[in-house]
Short mmCIF file of C-alpha atoms in Angstrom, two decimals:
data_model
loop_
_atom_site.label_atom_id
_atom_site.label_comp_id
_atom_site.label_asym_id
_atom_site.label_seq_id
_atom_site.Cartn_x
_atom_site.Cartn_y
_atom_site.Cartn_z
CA UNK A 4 4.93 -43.77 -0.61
CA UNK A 5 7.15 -45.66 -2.75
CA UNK A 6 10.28 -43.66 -3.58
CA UNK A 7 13.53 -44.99 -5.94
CA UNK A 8 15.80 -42.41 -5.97
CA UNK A 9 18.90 -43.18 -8.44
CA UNK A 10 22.09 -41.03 -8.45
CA UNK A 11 26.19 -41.57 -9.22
CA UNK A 12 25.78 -40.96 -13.19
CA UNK A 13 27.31 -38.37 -15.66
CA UNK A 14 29.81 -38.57 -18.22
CA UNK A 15 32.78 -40.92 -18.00
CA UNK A 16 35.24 -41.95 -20.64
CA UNK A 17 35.40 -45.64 -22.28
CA UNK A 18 37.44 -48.20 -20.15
CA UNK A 19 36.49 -45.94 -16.83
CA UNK A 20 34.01 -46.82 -13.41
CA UNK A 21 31.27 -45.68 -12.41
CA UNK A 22 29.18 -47.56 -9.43
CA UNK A 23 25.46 -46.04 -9.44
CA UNK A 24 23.22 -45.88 -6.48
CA UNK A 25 19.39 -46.27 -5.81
CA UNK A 26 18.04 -44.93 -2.63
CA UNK A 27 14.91 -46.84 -1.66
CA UNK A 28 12.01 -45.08 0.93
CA UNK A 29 8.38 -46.00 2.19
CA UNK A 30 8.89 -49.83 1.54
CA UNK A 31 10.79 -52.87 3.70
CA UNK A 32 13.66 -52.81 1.24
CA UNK A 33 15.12 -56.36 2.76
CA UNK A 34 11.77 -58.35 1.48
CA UNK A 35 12.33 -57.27 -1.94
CA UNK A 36 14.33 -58.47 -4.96
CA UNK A 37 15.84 -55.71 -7.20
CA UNK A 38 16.65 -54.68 -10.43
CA UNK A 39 18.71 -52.31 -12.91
CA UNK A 40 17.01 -51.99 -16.09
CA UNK A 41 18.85 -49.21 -19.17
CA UNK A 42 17.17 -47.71 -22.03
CA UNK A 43 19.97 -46.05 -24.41
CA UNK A 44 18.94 -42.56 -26.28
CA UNK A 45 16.03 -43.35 -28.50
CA UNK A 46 15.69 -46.99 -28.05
CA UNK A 47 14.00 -49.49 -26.03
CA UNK A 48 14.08 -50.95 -22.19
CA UNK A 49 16.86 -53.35 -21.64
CA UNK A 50 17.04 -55.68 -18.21
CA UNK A 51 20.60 -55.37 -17.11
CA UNK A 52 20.66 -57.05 -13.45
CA UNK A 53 19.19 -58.71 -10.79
CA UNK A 54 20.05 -59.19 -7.24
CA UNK A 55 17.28 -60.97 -4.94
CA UNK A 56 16.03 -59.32 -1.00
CA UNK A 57 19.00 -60.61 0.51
CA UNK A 58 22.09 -60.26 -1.99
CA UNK A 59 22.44 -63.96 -2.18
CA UNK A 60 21.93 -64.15 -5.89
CA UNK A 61 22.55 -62.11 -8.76
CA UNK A 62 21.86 -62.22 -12.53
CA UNK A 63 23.50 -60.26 -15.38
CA UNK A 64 22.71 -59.83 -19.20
CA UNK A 65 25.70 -61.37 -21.02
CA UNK A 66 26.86 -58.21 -22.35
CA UNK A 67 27.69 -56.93 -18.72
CA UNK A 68 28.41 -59.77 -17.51
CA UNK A 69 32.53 -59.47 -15.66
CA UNK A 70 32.22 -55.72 -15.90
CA UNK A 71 29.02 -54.93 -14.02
CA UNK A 72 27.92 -55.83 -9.99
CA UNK A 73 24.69 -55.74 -9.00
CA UNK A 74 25.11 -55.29 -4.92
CA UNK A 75 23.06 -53.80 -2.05
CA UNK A 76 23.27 -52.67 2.07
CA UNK A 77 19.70 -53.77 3.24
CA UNK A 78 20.65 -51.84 6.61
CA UNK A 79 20.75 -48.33 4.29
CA UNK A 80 18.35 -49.45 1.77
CA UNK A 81 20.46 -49.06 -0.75
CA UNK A 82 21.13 -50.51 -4.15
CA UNK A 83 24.17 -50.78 -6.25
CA UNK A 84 26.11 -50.71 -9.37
CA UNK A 85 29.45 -50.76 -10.00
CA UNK A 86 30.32 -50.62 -13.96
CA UNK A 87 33.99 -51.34 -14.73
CA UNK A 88 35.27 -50.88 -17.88
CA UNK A 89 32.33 -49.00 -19.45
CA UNK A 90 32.12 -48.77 -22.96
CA UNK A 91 29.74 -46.74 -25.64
CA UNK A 92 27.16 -49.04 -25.74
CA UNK A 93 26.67 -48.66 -22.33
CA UNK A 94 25.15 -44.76 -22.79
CA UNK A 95 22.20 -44.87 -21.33
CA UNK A 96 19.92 -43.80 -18.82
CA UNK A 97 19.83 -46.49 -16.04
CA UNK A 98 16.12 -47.34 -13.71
CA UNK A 99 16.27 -48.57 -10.46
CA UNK A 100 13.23 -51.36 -10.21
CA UNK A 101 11.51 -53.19 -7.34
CA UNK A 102 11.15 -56.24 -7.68
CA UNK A 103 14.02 -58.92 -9.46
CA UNK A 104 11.40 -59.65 -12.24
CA UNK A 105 8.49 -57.31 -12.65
CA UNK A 106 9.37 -53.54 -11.65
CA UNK A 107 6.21 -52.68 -9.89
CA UNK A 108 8.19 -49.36 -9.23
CA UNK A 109 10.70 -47.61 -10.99
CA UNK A 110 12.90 -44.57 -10.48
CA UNK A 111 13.38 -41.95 -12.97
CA UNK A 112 16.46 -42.56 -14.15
CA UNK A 113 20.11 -41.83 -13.86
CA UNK A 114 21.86 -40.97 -17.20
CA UNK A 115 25.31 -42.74 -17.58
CA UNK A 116 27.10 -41.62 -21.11
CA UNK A 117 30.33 -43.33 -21.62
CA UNK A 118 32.29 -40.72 -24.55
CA UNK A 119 35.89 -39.57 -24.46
CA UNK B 8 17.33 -65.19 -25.12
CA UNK B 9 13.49 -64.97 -25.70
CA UNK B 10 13.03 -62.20 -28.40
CA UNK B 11 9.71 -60.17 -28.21
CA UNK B 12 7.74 -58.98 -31.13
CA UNK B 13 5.84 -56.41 -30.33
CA UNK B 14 3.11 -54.68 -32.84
CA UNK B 15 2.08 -52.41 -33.85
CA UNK B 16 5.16 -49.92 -33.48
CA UNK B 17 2.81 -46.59 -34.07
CA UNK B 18 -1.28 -46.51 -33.06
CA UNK B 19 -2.89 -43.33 -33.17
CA UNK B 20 -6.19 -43.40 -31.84
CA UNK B 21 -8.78 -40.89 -30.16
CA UNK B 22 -10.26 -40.49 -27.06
CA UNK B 23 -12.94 -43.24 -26.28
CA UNK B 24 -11.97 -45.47 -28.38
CA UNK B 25 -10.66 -49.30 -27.91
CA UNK B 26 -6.99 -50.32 -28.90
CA UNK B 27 -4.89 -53.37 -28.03
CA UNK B 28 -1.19 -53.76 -28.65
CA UNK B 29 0.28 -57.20 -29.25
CA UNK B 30 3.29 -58.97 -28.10
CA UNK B 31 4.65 -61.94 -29.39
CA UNK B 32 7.53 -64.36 -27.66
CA UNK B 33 10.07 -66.64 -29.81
CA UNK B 34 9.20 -69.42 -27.27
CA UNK B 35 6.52 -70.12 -24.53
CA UNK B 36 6.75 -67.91 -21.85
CA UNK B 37 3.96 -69.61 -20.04
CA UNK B 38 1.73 -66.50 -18.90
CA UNK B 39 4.82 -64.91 -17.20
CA UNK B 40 4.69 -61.34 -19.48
CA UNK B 41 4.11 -58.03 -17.88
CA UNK B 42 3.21 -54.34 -19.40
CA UNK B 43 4.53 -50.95 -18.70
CA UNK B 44 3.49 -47.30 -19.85
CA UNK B 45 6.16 -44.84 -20.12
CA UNK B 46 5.66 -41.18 -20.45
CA UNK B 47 8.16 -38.25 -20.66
CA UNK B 48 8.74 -37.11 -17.06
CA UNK B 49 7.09 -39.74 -15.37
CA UNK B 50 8.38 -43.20 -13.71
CA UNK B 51 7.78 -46.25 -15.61
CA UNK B 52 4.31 -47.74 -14.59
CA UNK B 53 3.58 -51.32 -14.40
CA UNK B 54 -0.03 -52.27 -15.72
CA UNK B 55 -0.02 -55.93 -15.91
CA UNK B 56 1.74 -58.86 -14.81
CA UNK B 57 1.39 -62.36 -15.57
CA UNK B 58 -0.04 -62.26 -18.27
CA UNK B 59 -3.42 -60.81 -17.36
CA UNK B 60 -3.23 -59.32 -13.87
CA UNK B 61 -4.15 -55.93 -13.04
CA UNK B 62 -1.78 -54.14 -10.90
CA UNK B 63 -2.78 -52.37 -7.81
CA UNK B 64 -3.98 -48.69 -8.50
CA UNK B 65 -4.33 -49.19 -12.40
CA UNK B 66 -8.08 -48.69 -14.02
CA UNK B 67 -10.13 -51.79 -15.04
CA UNK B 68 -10.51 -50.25 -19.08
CA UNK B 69 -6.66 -51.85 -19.28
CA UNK B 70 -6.76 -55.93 -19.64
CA UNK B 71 -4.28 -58.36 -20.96
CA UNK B 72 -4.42 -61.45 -21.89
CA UNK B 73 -2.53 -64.33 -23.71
CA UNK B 74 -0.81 -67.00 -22.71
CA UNK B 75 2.38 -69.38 -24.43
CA UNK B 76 3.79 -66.81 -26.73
CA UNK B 77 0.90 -64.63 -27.67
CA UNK B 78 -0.46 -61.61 -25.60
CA UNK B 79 -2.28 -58.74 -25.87
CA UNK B 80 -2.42 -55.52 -23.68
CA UNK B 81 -6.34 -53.93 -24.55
CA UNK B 82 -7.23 -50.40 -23.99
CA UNK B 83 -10.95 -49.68 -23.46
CA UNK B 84 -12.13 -46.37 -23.72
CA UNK B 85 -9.09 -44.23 -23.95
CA UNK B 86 -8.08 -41.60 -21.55
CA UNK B 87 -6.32 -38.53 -22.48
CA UNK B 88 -3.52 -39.73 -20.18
CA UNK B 89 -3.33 -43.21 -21.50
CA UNK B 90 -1.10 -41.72 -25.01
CA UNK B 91 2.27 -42.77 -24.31
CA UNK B 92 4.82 -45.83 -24.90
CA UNK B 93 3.66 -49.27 -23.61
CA UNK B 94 6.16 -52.00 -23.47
CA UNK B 95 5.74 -55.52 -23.03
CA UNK B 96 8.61 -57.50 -21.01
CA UNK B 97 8.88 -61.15 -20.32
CA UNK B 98 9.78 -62.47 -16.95
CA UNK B 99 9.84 -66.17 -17.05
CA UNK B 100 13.50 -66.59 -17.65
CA UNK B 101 16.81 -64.85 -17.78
CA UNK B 102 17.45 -62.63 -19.59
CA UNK B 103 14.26 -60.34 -19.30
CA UNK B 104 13.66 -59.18 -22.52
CA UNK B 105 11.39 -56.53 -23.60
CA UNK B 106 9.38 -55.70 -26.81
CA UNK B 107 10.71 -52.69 -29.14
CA UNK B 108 7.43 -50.36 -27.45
CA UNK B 109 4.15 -49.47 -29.24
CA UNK B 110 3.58 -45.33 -29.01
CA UNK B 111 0.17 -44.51 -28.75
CA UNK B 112 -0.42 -41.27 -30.04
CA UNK B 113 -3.43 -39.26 -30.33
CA UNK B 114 -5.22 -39.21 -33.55
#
Protein backbone atom coordinates (compact mmCIF):
# COMPACT_ATOMS: atom_id res chain seq x y z
CA UNK A 1 0.00 0.00 0.00
CA UNK A 2 0.88 3.39 -0.93
CA UNK A 3 1.77 5.45 2.15
CA UNK A 4 3.01 9.50 2.16
CA UNK A 5 3.60 10.30 5.45
CA UNK A 6 4.46 14.22 5.89
CA UNK A 7 5.85 15.65 9.18
CA UNK A 8 8.38 18.79 10.37
CA UNK A 9 5.39 21.50 10.48
CA UNK A 10 3.93 23.76 13.30
CA UNK A 11 4.12 27.27 13.99
CA UNK A 12 7.16 29.37 13.14
CA UNK A 13 7.57 33.10 13.07
CA UNK A 14 8.01 35.26 9.69
CA UNK A 15 11.69 35.38 8.38
CA UNK A 16 12.29 31.74 10.26
CA UNK A 17 13.05 27.82 8.64
CA UNK A 18 11.38 25.17 8.59
CA UNK A 19 12.50 22.03 6.21
CA UNK A 20 9.39 19.50 6.01
CA UNK A 21 9.64 15.85 5.41
CA UNK A 22 7.58 13.15 3.49
CA UNK A 23 8.15 9.59 4.35
CA UNK A 24 7.32 7.39 1.37
CA UNK A 25 6.31 3.29 1.92
CA UNK A 26 4.94 0.35 -0.37
CA UNK A 27 6.30 2.00 -3.66
CA UNK A 28 10.08 2.11 -5.45
CA UNK A 29 10.48 5.70 -4.36
CA UNK A 30 13.75 6.16 -6.85
CA UNK A 31 11.37 5.60 -10.15
CA UNK A 32 9.22 8.35 -9.17
CA UNK A 33 9.13 12.14 -9.61
CA UNK A 34 7.75 14.17 -6.64
CA UNK A 35 5.91 16.94 -5.58
CA UNK A 36 4.89 19.56 -2.75
CA UNK A 37 1.62 20.96 -3.40
CA UNK A 38 -0.08 23.83 -0.31
CA UNK A 39 -3.58 24.73 0.13
CA UNK A 40 -3.76 27.87 2.65
CA UNK A 41 -6.93 27.96 5.24
CA UNK A 42 -10.03 28.13 3.15
CA UNK A 43 -8.64 28.36 -0.26
CA UNK A 44 -7.61 26.34 -3.09
CA UNK A 45 -4.60 23.73 -4.11
CA UNK A 46 -1.47 25.47 -5.07
CA UNK A 47 1.66 23.42 -6.86
CA UNK A 48 4.68 24.61 -5.00
CA UNK A 49 7.63 22.17 -6.24
CA UNK A 50 8.91 19.60 -8.18
CA UNK A 51 11.90 17.46 -8.01
CA UNK A 52 12.10 14.41 -10.63
CA UNK A 53 13.11 10.26 -9.40
CA UNK A 54 16.57 11.13 -9.20
CA UNK A 55 16.98 14.82 -7.75
CA UNK A 56 18.47 15.98 -10.96
CA UNK A 57 15.87 18.60 -11.60
CA UNK A 58 13.74 20.75 -9.70
CA UNK A 59 10.94 23.28 -10.35
CA UNK A 60 9.57 26.05 -8.08
CA UNK A 61 6.46 28.45 -8.29
CA UNK A 62 7.95 31.97 -8.54
CA UNK A 63 6.74 33.00 -5.29
CA UNK A 64 9.11 30.40 -3.53
CA UNK A 65 11.42 30.50 -5.71
CA UNK A 66 15.29 31.43 -3.57
CA UNK A 67 13.54 30.63 -0.33
CA UNK A 68 12.24 27.09 -0.84
CA UNK A 69 14.35 23.52 -1.84
CA UNK A 70 12.71 20.82 -3.05
CA UNK A 71 15.39 17.80 -2.18
CA UNK A 72 15.24 14.04 -1.51
CA UNK A 73 17.55 10.72 -0.11
CA UNK A 74 16.23 7.94 -2.53
CA UNK A 75 18.29 5.46 -0.16
CA UNK A 76 15.61 6.56 2.90
CA UNK A 77 12.79 7.33 0.70
CA UNK A 78 12.52 10.45 1.77
CA UNK A 79 11.38 13.81 0.51
CA UNK A 80 12.25 17.30 1.40
CA UNK A 81 11.60 20.85 2.07
CA UNK A 82 13.51 23.33 3.39
CA UNK A 83 11.58 26.89 3.61
CA UNK A 84 13.88 29.81 4.46
CA UNK A 85 12.62 32.92 5.20
CA UNK A 86 8.92 31.98 5.55
CA UNK A 87 6.49 34.53 5.43
CA UNK A 88 2.43 34.76 6.07
CA UNK A 89 1.44 33.81 2.90
CA UNK A 90 3.10 30.80 3.26
CA UNK A 91 0.34 29.40 6.11
CA UNK A 92 -0.73 26.54 4.87
CA UNK A 93 -1.12 23.02 5.04
CA UNK A 94 1.56 21.39 2.77
CA UNK A 95 0.78 17.57 0.60
CA UNK A 96 3.37 15.40 -0.23
CA UNK A 97 2.48 14.02 -4.02
CA UNK A 98 3.77 11.17 -6.20
CA UNK A 99 4.43 11.89 -9.13
CA UNK A 100 6.27 15.54 -10.46
CA UNK A 101 3.00 16.31 -12.42
CA UNK A 102 -0.11 14.40 -11.57
CA UNK A 103 -0.28 13.32 -7.72
CA UNK A 104 -1.66 9.90 -8.16
CA UNK A 105 -1.11 9.84 -4.27
CA UNK A 106 -1.14 12.31 -1.75
CA UNK A 107 -0.43 12.55 1.96
CA UNK A 108 -2.62 14.20 4.36
CA UNK A 109 -1.02 17.07 5.03
CA UNK A 110 1.39 18.85 7.25
CA UNK A 111 0.18 22.29 8.54
CA UNK A 112 2.97 25.01 8.37
CA UNK A 113 1.57 28.57 9.89
CA UNK A 114 4.10 31.25 9.68
CA UNK A 115 2.64 34.11 12.67
CA UNK A 116 4.74 35.93 15.23
CA UNK B 1 1.04 31.02 -15.81
CA UNK B 2 -2.04 29.16 -17.28
CA UNK B 3 -5.07 30.37 -15.15
CA UNK B 4 -7.98 27.82 -14.71
CA UNK B 5 -11.60 28.66 -14.66
CA UNK B 6 -13.35 26.36 -13.09
CA UNK B 7 -17.44 26.31 -12.86
CA UNK B 8 -19.61 25.99 -11.31
CA UNK B 9 -18.19 26.98 -7.73
CA UNK B 10 -21.40 25.32 -5.75
CA UNK B 11 -23.60 22.10 -7.34
CA UNK B 12 -25.95 20.54 -5.15
CA UNK B 13 -27.35 17.57 -6.52
CA UNK B 14 -29.00 14.20 -5.23
CA UNK B 15 -28.21 10.82 -5.28
CA UNK B 16 -28.56 9.22 -8.84
CA UNK B 17 -28.38 11.91 -10.59
CA UNK B 18 -25.78 13.16 -13.47
CA UNK B 19 -23.50 16.32 -12.90
CA UNK B 20 -20.40 17.55 -14.71
CA UNK B 21 -18.10 20.31 -13.55
CA UNK B 22 -16.20 22.39 -16.08
CA UNK B 23 -12.76 23.68 -16.32
CA UNK B 24 -11.54 26.12 -18.52
CA UNK B 25 -7.59 27.01 -19.37
CA UNK B 26 -6.35 30.68 -20.51
CA UNK B 27 -4.33 28.80 -23.22
CA UNK B 28 -4.19 25.24 -24.79
CA UNK B 29 -3.17 22.81 -22.51
CA UNK B 30 -3.33 20.13 -25.11
CA UNK B 31 -5.28 17.25 -23.15
CA UNK B 32 -2.69 17.41 -20.30
CA UNK B 33 -5.52 18.33 -17.28
CA UNK B 34 -6.14 16.02 -14.42
CA UNK B 35 -9.06 15.87 -11.58
CA UNK B 36 -8.97 15.37 -7.91
CA UNK B 37 -11.75 14.85 -5.13
CA UNK B 38 -11.00 16.11 -1.79
CA UNK B 39 -12.90 15.27 1.28
CA UNK B 40 -12.39 16.28 4.97
CA UNK B 41 -10.15 13.57 6.49
CA UNK B 42 -9.26 11.85 3.53
CA UNK B 43 -6.05 12.09 1.07
CA UNK B 44 -6.54 13.87 -2.07
CA UNK B 45 -7.73 11.35 -4.82
CA UNK B 46 -6.79 11.55 -8.34
CA UNK B 47 -9.75 10.65 -10.82
CA UNK B 48 -8.51 11.59 -14.14
CA UNK B 49 -5.53 12.42 -15.96
CA UNK B 50 -4.96 13.56 -19.33
CA UNK B 51 -7.67 14.79 -20.02
CA UNK B 52 -9.96 11.76 -20.09
CA UNK B 53 -8.19 8.84 -18.42
CA UNK B 54 -9.55 6.91 -15.69
CA UNK B 55 -7.24 6.27 -12.92
CA UNK B 56 -6.64 2.90 -11.53
CA UNK B 57 -9.25 1.92 -8.76
CA UNK B 58 -11.75 4.85 -9.63
CA UNK B 59 -15.52 3.78 -10.87
CA UNK B 60 -16.43 4.03 -14.61
CA UNK B 61 -19.79 6.60 -13.66
CA UNK B 62 -16.68 9.38 -13.49
CA UNK B 63 -15.47 10.49 -17.25
CA UNK B 64 -13.70 13.52 -18.48
CA UNK B 65 -13.25 14.83 -21.39
CA UNK B 66 -12.02 17.98 -23.33
CA UNK B 67 -9.24 18.81 -24.95
CA UNK B 68 -7.25 22.55 -25.86
CA UNK B 69 -8.67 24.61 -23.11
CA UNK B 70 -12.04 23.16 -22.43
CA UNK B 71 -12.80 20.08 -20.12
CA UNK B 72 -15.27 18.59 -18.32
CA UNK B 73 -15.18 16.11 -15.32
CA UNK B 74 -19.00 14.12 -15.60
CA UNK B 75 -20.56 12.39 -12.74
CA UNK B 76 -23.05 9.62 -13.63
CA UNK B 77 -25.24 8.40 -11.15
CA UNK B 78 -24.08 9.91 -7.95
CA UNK B 79 -22.86 8.08 -4.98
CA UNK B 80 -23.37 9.17 -1.52
CA UNK B 81 -19.56 9.31 -1.27
CA UNK B 82 -18.97 11.21 -4.43
CA UNK B 83 -20.19 14.92 -2.38
CA UNK B 84 -17.05 16.60 -1.85
CA UNK B 85 -14.55 19.24 -3.59
CA UNK B 86 -13.26 18.29 -7.09
CA UNK B 87 -10.46 20.26 -8.49
CA UNK B 88 -9.17 20.43 -11.83
CA UNK B 89 -5.20 21.00 -12.26
CA UNK B 90 -3.24 21.42 -15.40
CA UNK B 91 -0.02 19.63 -15.98
CA UNK B 92 1.32 20.54 -19.30
CA UNK B 93 3.60 23.26 -18.18
CA UNK B 94 5.16 24.95 -15.22
CA UNK B 95 3.64 26.25 -13.07
CA UNK B 96 0.79 23.63 -12.33
CA UNK B 97 -2.07 25.53 -11.75
CA UNK B 98 -5.28 24.45 -10.39
CA UNK B 99 -8.98 25.56 -10.71
CA UNK B 100 -10.63 27.50 -7.58
CA UNK B 101 -12.69 23.75 -6.75
CA UNK B 102 -16.38 23.00 -7.45
CA UNK B 103 -18.16 21.58 -3.94
CA UNK B 104 -20.64 19.18 -4.62
CA UNK B 105 -23.05 19.13 -2.03
CA UNK B 106 -26.04 17.14 -1.51
CA UNK B 107 -29.31 18.56 -2.44
Amino acid sequence: EVQLVESGGGLVQPGRSMKLSCAASGFTFSNYGMAWVRQAPTKGLEWVATISYDGSSTYYRDSVKGRFTISRDNAKSTLYLQMNSLRSEDTATYYCTRGGGVGDYWGQGVMVTVSS
Amino acid sequence: DVQMTQSPYNLAASPGESVSINCKASKSISKYLAWYQQKPGKANKLLIYDGSTLQSGIPSRFSGSGSGTDFTLTIRSLEPEDFGLYYCQQHNEYPYTFGAGTKLELK
